[in-house]
């Protein structure tokens, strides 16, 4: 064959004189035709200009110019054709010779191979029949084995032994399905094997779904049981600490004859009620993980392990999310135990699955679930705590949350975030607790009748006195017993003790080991702000008589002893040594109320004394001779004070009574000095002063009779009147001008008052017309000294 020639693009030569338009159009048309391009534009142009003849003329000229080229090309092709025909004719003769040779050879072969082919056909037919028989026998044996395996698979399915059924199905698929000779049987197997697997998957998923429903109830019960066991362990620990505190108290009181023993109980038995065998069963609550592990194993066998893991994780995550829902119809105080127990049980189950379930769930997934749970519980606690306005409600929820933390920390879950939330609301809890105590204290004080408390039985004494260690003697009194305090004291003590116990209960198990300082801070606030202010208000608004004021003062003395007990009690409950509490003890926190009570009692007594002191107006200031038994006013005052002391000594401690009497005696002394200094007394003589001196001695004798060993301190309350009497009766009054003597003997006197009082003193010789009978007598040297003293003091002033 001849190779085809490439088509050439012909560019027509430009004739000389191509500047005419016809020549140019002819050249352009020739170029377009030679290059195989579209001549449509020329045709449209020709018809548009109305000269199609010109186009026809140009086409005819182009045709004539190409005739010679066409002729040359045809001649060249004709010569090649002639040569090809000659070659074909020579080849045809050779083919005829080959054909005749092949025909002869075929005739010879047919004659020789005919009998052989007949024998071969018979052999092949017999061999095929033998192979068919062998194949049929093998197929029968194969089918028998297949039917036996199918029967076994059906048996396992009927007995819900899904794993063995799957193994049989896998064996059928891998060993028999592709080798099955029967197409019908093969189609049946191809249809049934997926159906069996799907049936097993549905059955297992149904069992797993039932387990998911059941495990929620089991988790709640499991959480309640675990938290209950933590609560029991905590109670045993508290009982042990109580015994230890009692033993320490007995030791502190040197009760050596008391025999005691501390027993620790093993808490492991309680834990065994929750823990069980590694396969996941707990007989106490029916906590069975078998359906879960069975479903997981079946899905592993089906090759769906990852899908089941994801399915399990998503379902458990949805369950946990559902557990987070807090019902708005039920108060959180009533539902918080169920809420936290459900979450605790959930993570106890997950901990078991993590440890015994192989790779069903990873540690990271459990940690992620726990982080979500902690975040949600913290937000719920924050929200609920912000709404609560009762301290007891906060304490109940805090106790349960702390038990939840103890329970889950045992399984390795971090609970610091939960404890931080509890610590964050510590101040709010104590503020609410202070508010509750303020109401209780106000009610207790409002009910006070200012009467001594009567106790008829020993248990009343133990409950109201010994339990707060406010007894003044270790000897149990005879009954009925009249206490020196009113019923307000044990009522307030119970409120404060309850506050301490509630405060310690809130601070305990909250992640902070040393919380005594916090408890002590709020205890000081309760005593210093709440109780002290309430008592102060009671004193200023409700105390109207001496007996009431005396009772309140007695109550304050007992509360002072009770405050020592409160400090020790807080230290014991907080678990710190008593010696540390003793070191950190500060001043009496109820000092404002104590001072107010004593001031009120002193004020009322002063008012009473003022009534008797008005009798000082009846004193004869120009007496002819001194009185030997004192003036009327001082006798009345002493009778009243002796009566008062005999009553007060039954309920008031000696230091309190001494302070009150000291204040009253000081007031009496000031009134005596004031009477001499005041305008009501114009003149007095030495006999009157000697009578007042007897009055002061009577008061000093009363102070000496006060048998608490502190009479000297009471006598100092009379220092002003005593020093004034000593000065006026002194033979050398000018010693007052000596700074050393004045500081030692007259340090309470005001020199201005001394001047005024000294000017009122008249000598007996100065009475009316006295100068006529004493013209020849000597001047009184004492009078001269006193006049000189007055003159010097005036110069100093």
Short mmCIF file of C-alpha atoms in Angstrom, two decimals, residues 264-567:
data_model
loop_
_atom_site.label_atom_id
_atom_site.label_comp_id
_atom_site.label_asym_id
_atom_site.label_seq_id
_atom_site.Cartn_x
_atom_site.Cartn_y
_atom_site.Cartn_z
CA UNK A 264 -11.58 0.31 114.90
CA UNK A 265 -14.00 -1.52 112.66
CA UNK A 266 -12.91 -2.86 109.33
CA UNK A 267 -14.62 -1.06 106.50
CA UNK A 268 -13.69 -3.52 103.82
CA UNK A 269 -16.79 -5.63 104.37
CA UNK A 270 -18.91 -2.70 103.37
CA UNK A 271 -17.02 -2.34 100.16
CA UNK A 272 -17.46 -5.97 99.30
CA UNK A 273 -21.15 -5.34 99.00
CA UNK A 274 -20.45 -3.26 95.92
CA UNK A 275 -17.41 -4.99 94.43
CA UNK A 276 -17.75 -8.40 92.86
CA UNK A 277 -16.15 -10.76 90.38
CA UNK A 278 -14.33 -9.53 87.32
CA UNK A 279 -17.11 -10.67 84.97
CA UNK A 280 -19.23 -7.82 86.18
CA UNK A 281 -21.85 -9.31 88.49
CA UNK A 282 -22.91 -7.99 91.87
CA UNK A 283 -25.42 -10.16 93.56
CA UNK A 284 -26.57 -7.55 96.07
CA UNK A 285 -28.14 -5.30 93.45
CA UNK A 286 -28.29 -7.56 90.39
CA UNK A 287 -25.46 -5.57 88.86
CA UNK A 288 -24.83 -7.78 85.81
CA UNK A 289 -22.61 -6.81 82.87
CA UNK A 290 -23.04 -10.13 81.04
CA UNK A 291 -25.51 -8.77 78.41
CA UNK A 292 -23.10 -5.95 77.64
CA UNK A 293 -20.05 -8.16 77.28
CA UNK A 294 -22.05 -10.71 75.28
CA UNK A 295 -23.20 -8.03 72.85
CA UNK A 296 -19.65 -6.71 72.59
CA UNK A 297 -18.26 -10.18 71.91
CA UNK A 298 -20.91 -10.90 69.28
CA UNK A 299 -20.19 -7.62 67.52
CA UNK A 300 -16.49 -8.43 67.60
CA UNK A 301 -17.31 -11.76 65.94
CA UNK A 302 -19.45 -9.96 63.35
CA UNK A 303 -16.58 -7.59 62.64
CA UNK A 304 -18.57 -4.64 63.98
CA UNK A 305 -16.44 -3.92 67.04
CA UNK A 306 -15.78 -0.24 66.33
CA UNK A 307 -19.41 0.41 65.50
CA UNK A 308 -20.57 -1.19 68.75
CA UNK A 309 -18.01 0.79 70.75
CA UNK A 310 -19.32 4.00 69.24
CA UNK A 311 -22.92 2.88 69.75
CA UNK A 312 -22.25 2.02 73.39
CA UNK A 313 -20.43 5.29 74.10
CA UNK A 314 -23.11 7.43 72.48
CA UNK A 315 -25.92 5.68 74.37
CA UNK A 316 -24.15 5.95 77.71
CA UNK A 317 -23.38 9.60 76.99
CA UNK A 318 -27.07 10.21 76.27
CA UNK A 319 -27.98 8.45 79.51
CA UNK A 320 -25.54 10.63 81.44
CA UNK A 321 -26.96 13.74 79.77
CA UNK A 322 -30.43 12.59 80.78
CA UNK A 323 -29.20 12.08 84.35
CA UNK A 324 -28.08 15.72 84.39
CA UNK A 325 -31.65 16.96 84.11
CA UNK A 326 -32.90 18.58 87.33
CA UNK A 327 -36.66 18.52 87.72
CA UNK A 328 -38.20 21.93 88.20
CA UNK A 329 -41.30 20.32 89.72
CA UNK A 330 -39.46 18.83 92.70
CA UNK A 331 -37.37 20.92 95.13
CA UNK A 332 -33.69 20.18 94.78
CA UNK A 333 -33.48 19.47 98.50
CA UNK A 334 -35.77 16.47 97.93
CA UNK A 335 -34.20 15.28 94.68
CA UNK A 336 -30.50 15.95 95.26
CA UNK A 337 -29.79 12.51 96.69
CA UNK A 338 -31.31 10.76 93.67
CA UNK A 339 -29.51 13.18 91.33
CA UNK A 340 -26.05 12.58 92.80
CA UNK A 341 -26.63 8.86 93.46
CA UNK A 342 -27.54 8.34 89.78
CA UNK A 343 -24.31 9.98 88.65
CA UNK A 344 -22.24 8.11 91.25
CA UNK A 345 -23.71 4.77 90.17
CA UNK A 346 -23.08 5.62 86.51
CA UNK A 347 -19.37 6.13 87.08
CA UNK A 348 -19.04 3.13 89.38
CA UNK A 349 -20.40 1.03 86.49
CA UNK A 350 -18.08 2.73 84.01
CA UNK A 351 -15.11 2.09 86.28
CA UNK A 352 -15.99 -1.61 86.35
CA UNK A 353 -16.37 -1.72 82.56
CA UNK A 354 -13.07 0.10 82.09
CA UNK A 355 -11.27 -2.44 84.28
CA UNK A 356 -12.98 -5.60 83.01
CA UNK A 357 -14.35 -4.80 79.54
CA UNK A 358 -11.14 -4.96 77.55
CA UNK A 359 -11.13 -2.15 75.02
CA UNK A 360 -14.89 -1.53 75.07
CA UNK A 361 -14.33 1.95 76.50
CA UNK A 362 -11.06 3.81 76.91
CA UNK A 363 -9.78 5.68 79.92
CA UNK A 364 -9.82 8.94 77.98
CA UNK A 365 -13.51 8.50 77.15
CA UNK A 366 -14.35 7.86 80.81
CA UNK A 367 -12.32 10.91 81.82
CA UNK A 368 -14.18 13.02 79.25
CA UNK A 369 -17.51 11.82 80.62
CA UNK A 370 -16.35 12.58 84.16
CA UNK A 371 -15.22 16.07 83.20
CA UNK A 372 -18.62 16.74 81.67
CA UNK A 373 -20.33 15.36 84.78
CA UNK A 374 -18.19 17.45 87.13
CA UNK A 375 -18.85 20.57 85.08
CA UNK A 376 -22.60 19.95 85.15
CA UNK A 377 -22.68 19.11 88.86
CA UNK A 378 -20.69 22.25 89.64
CA UNK A 379 -23.08 24.41 87.61
CA UNK A 380 -26.10 22.77 89.28
CA UNK A 381 -24.60 23.32 92.74
CA UNK A 382 -23.74 26.92 91.92
CA UNK A 383 -27.28 27.56 90.72
CA UNK A 384 -29.00 25.79 93.61
CA UNK A 385 -26.72 27.27 96.28
CA UNK A 386 -27.36 30.76 94.94
CA UNK A 387 -31.10 30.23 95.44
CA UNK A 388 -31.01 28.71 98.91
CA UNK A 389 -31.66 30.89 101.89
CA UNK A 390 -31.59 28.25 104.62
CA UNK A 391 -28.29 27.16 106.15
CA UNK A 392 -29.56 23.69 107.01
CA UNK A 393 -30.44 23.04 103.36
CA UNK A 394 -26.92 23.96 102.27
CA UNK A 395 -25.49 21.70 104.95
CA UNK A 396 -27.60 18.71 103.90
CA UNK A 397 -26.58 19.05 100.25
CA UNK A 398 -22.94 19.73 101.18
CA UNK A 399 -22.81 16.58 103.31
CA UNK A 400 -24.20 14.46 100.49
CA UNK A 401 -21.84 16.00 97.92
CA UNK A 402 -18.87 15.37 100.22
CA UNK A 403 -20.00 11.73 100.58
CA UNK A 404 -20.24 11.58 96.79
CA UNK A 405 -16.66 12.85 96.60
CA UNK A 406 -15.43 10.27 99.10
CA UNK A 407 -17.23 7.50 97.21
CA UNK A 408 -15.93 8.40 93.75
CA UNK A 409 -12.42 9.27 94.92
CA UNK A 410 -12.17 5.63 95.98
CA UNK A 411 -12.59 4.73 92.28
CA UNK A 412 -9.92 7.17 91.15
CA UNK A 413 -12.11 10.07 90.02
CA UNK A 414 -10.83 13.59 90.85
CA UNK A 415 -13.39 15.56 92.88
CA UNK A 416 -11.44 18.72 93.70
CA UNK A 417 -13.73 20.87 91.53
CA UNK A 418 -16.78 19.79 93.55
CA UNK A 419 -15.02 20.52 96.82
CA UNK A 420 -13.98 23.92 95.49
CA UNK A 421 -17.64 24.77 94.89
CA UNK A 422 -18.44 23.83 98.48
CA UNK A 423 -15.55 25.95 99.78
CA UNK A 424 -16.69 28.83 97.59
CA UNK A 425 -20.06 28.94 99.38
CA UNK A 426 -18.54 28.67 102.85
CA UNK A 427 -19.13 32.33 103.61
CA UNK A 428 -22.73 32.26 102.41
CA UNK A 429 -23.46 29.22 104.55
CA UNK A 430 -22.04 30.84 107.66
CA UNK A 431 -23.90 34.07 106.97
CA UNK A 432 -27.16 32.14 106.74
CA UNK A 433 -26.20 30.18 109.84
CA UNK A 434 -25.48 33.42 111.69
CA UNK A 435 -28.84 34.77 110.57
CA UNK A 436 -30.62 31.66 111.85
CA UNK A 437 -28.78 31.84 115.16
CA UNK A 438 -29.61 35.54 115.45
CA UNK A 439 -33.32 34.70 115.20
CA UNK A 440 -33.02 31.83 117.66
CA UNK A 441 -31.06 33.92 120.16
CA UNK A 442 -33.57 36.76 119.88
CA UNK A 443 -36.41 34.34 120.56
CA UNK A 444 -34.56 32.79 123.50
CA UNK A 445 -33.81 36.19 125.05
CA UNK A 446 -37.36 37.40 124.44
CA UNK A 447 -38.65 34.43 126.42
CA UNK A 448 -36.36 35.14 129.38
CA UNK A 449 -38.27 35.84 132.61
CA UNK A 450 -35.14 36.93 134.54
CA UNK A 451 -35.69 34.16 137.07
CA UNK A 452 -33.22 31.61 138.38
CA UNK A 453 -33.55 28.25 136.69
CA UNK A 454 -34.98 25.37 138.71
CA UNK A 455 -33.71 21.85 137.99
CA UNK A 456 -35.57 18.95 139.60
CA UNK A 457 -33.67 15.99 138.15
CA UNK A 458 -30.06 15.10 137.63
CA UNK A 459 -30.49 14.70 133.87
CA UNK A 460 -31.67 18.34 133.73
CA UNK A 461 -28.51 19.38 135.52
CA UNK A 462 -26.42 17.31 133.16
CA UNK A 463 -28.21 18.68 130.12
CA UNK A 464 -28.17 22.34 131.17
CA UNK A 465 -24.95 22.62 133.17
CA UNK A 466 -22.51 19.75 132.74
CA UNK A 467 -22.94 19.55 128.98
CA UNK A 468 -21.59 23.12 128.71
CA UNK A 469 -19.05 22.82 131.56
CA UNK A 470 -20.44 25.89 133.34
CA UNK A 471 -20.52 24.28 136.77
CA UNK A 472 -18.50 25.93 139.51
CA UNK A 473 -17.86 22.65 141.34
CA UNK A 474 -17.42 19.02 140.37
CA UNK A 475 -19.77 18.00 143.16
CA UNK A 476 -23.28 17.28 141.92
CA UNK A 477 -25.70 19.42 143.97
CA UNK A 478 -28.81 18.18 145.75
CA UNK A 479 -32.09 18.37 143.88
CA UNK A 480 -34.17 20.34 143.34
CA UNK A 481 -31.36 22.72 142.47
CA UNK A 482 -31.78 26.45 141.83
CA UNK A 483 -29.11 27.59 139.39
CA UNK A 484 -27.64 31.10 139.61
CA UNK A 485 -28.57 31.72 135.96
CA UNK A 486 -31.86 31.92 134.09
CA UNK A 487 -33.07 29.60 131.33
CA UNK A 488 -31.60 31.91 128.71
CA UNK A 489 -28.06 30.71 129.44
CA UNK A 490 -28.48 27.02 128.47
CA UNK A 491 -30.73 28.03 125.58
CA UNK A 492 -28.04 30.31 124.17
CA UNK A 493 -25.38 27.72 124.90
CA UNK A 494 -27.31 25.13 122.92
CA UNK A 495 -27.63 27.55 120.01
CA UNK A 496 -23.90 28.32 120.03
CA UNK A 497 -22.95 24.65 120.38
CA UNK A 498 -25.25 23.78 117.48
CA UNK A 499 -23.59 26.57 115.47
CA UNK A 500 -20.13 25.12 116.18
CA UNK A 501 -21.21 21.61 115.22
CA UNK A 502 -22.91 22.81 112.03
CA UNK A 503 -19.89 24.91 111.12
CA UNK A 504 -17.49 22.02 111.71
CA UNK A 505 -19.82 19.70 109.80
CA UNK A 506 -19.77 22.04 106.81
CA UNK A 507 -16.00 22.51 106.92
CA UNK A 508 -15.26 18.81 107.46
CA UNK A 509 -14.57 16.57 104.48
CA UNK A 510 -14.37 19.60 102.21
CA UNK A 511 -10.78 19.20 101.13
CA UNK A 512 -9.42 21.52 103.83
CA UNK A 513 -7.72 19.73 106.69
CA UNK A 514 -6.97 22.62 109.05
CA UNK A 515 -10.19 24.60 109.33
CA UNK A 516 -10.16 25.51 113.03
CA UNK A 517 -9.24 29.11 112.24
CA UNK A 518 -12.29 29.42 109.99
CA UNK A 519 -14.61 27.90 112.59
CA UNK A 520 -13.08 30.10 115.29
CA UNK A 521 -13.50 33.20 113.13
CA UNK A 522 -17.22 32.61 112.67
CA UNK A 523 -17.62 31.55 116.30
CA UNK A 524 -16.10 34.87 117.35
CA UNK A 525 -18.53 36.63 115.03
CA UNK A 526 -21.46 34.74 116.53
CA UNK A 527 -20.40 35.61 120.05
CA UNK A 528 -19.08 39.11 119.41
CA UNK A 529 -21.64 40.33 116.88
CA UNK A 530 -24.78 38.29 117.31
CA UNK A 531 -24.96 37.18 120.94
CA UNK A 532 -23.21 40.23 122.36
CA UNK A 533 -25.44 42.64 120.43
CA UNK A 534 -28.58 40.69 121.33
CA UNK A 535 -27.66 40.73 125.01
CA UNK A 536 -26.81 44.43 124.77
CA UNK A 537 -30.20 45.11 123.23
CA UNK A 538 -31.89 43.06 125.95
CA UNK A 539 -30.08 45.01 128.66
CA UNK A 540 -30.93 48.40 127.19
CA UNK A 541 -34.59 47.65 126.41
CA UNK A 542 -35.91 44.99 128.79
CA UNK A 543 -34.05 45.37 132.09
CA UNK A 544 -35.99 47.68 134.40
CA UNK A 545 -35.17 46.62 137.97
CA UNK A 546 -32.30 45.71 140.22
CA UNK A 547 -33.29 42.03 140.37
CA UNK A 548 -33.43 41.80 136.57
CA UNK A 549 -30.10 43.57 136.18
CA UNK A 550 -28.58 41.32 138.82
CA UNK A 551 -29.85 38.22 136.99
CA UNK A 552 -28.45 39.43 133.67
CA UNK A 553 -25.09 40.14 135.31
CA UNK A 554 -25.12 36.64 136.80
CA UNK A 555 -25.95 35.23 133.36
CA UNK A 556 -23.01 37.08 131.87
CA UNK A 557 -20.66 35.55 134.42
CA UNK A 558 -21.88 32.08 133.51
CA UNK A 559 -21.64 32.81 129.78
CA UNK A 560 -18.02 33.81 130.34
CA UNK A 561 -17.29 30.27 131.52
CA UNK A 562 -19.36 28.91 128.63
CA UNK A 563 -17.21 30.81 126.12
CA UNK A 564 -14.20 28.82 127.30
CA UNK A 565 -16.18 25.65 126.64
CA UNK A 566 -17.14 26.88 123.16
CA UNK A 567 -13.51 27.43 122.27
#
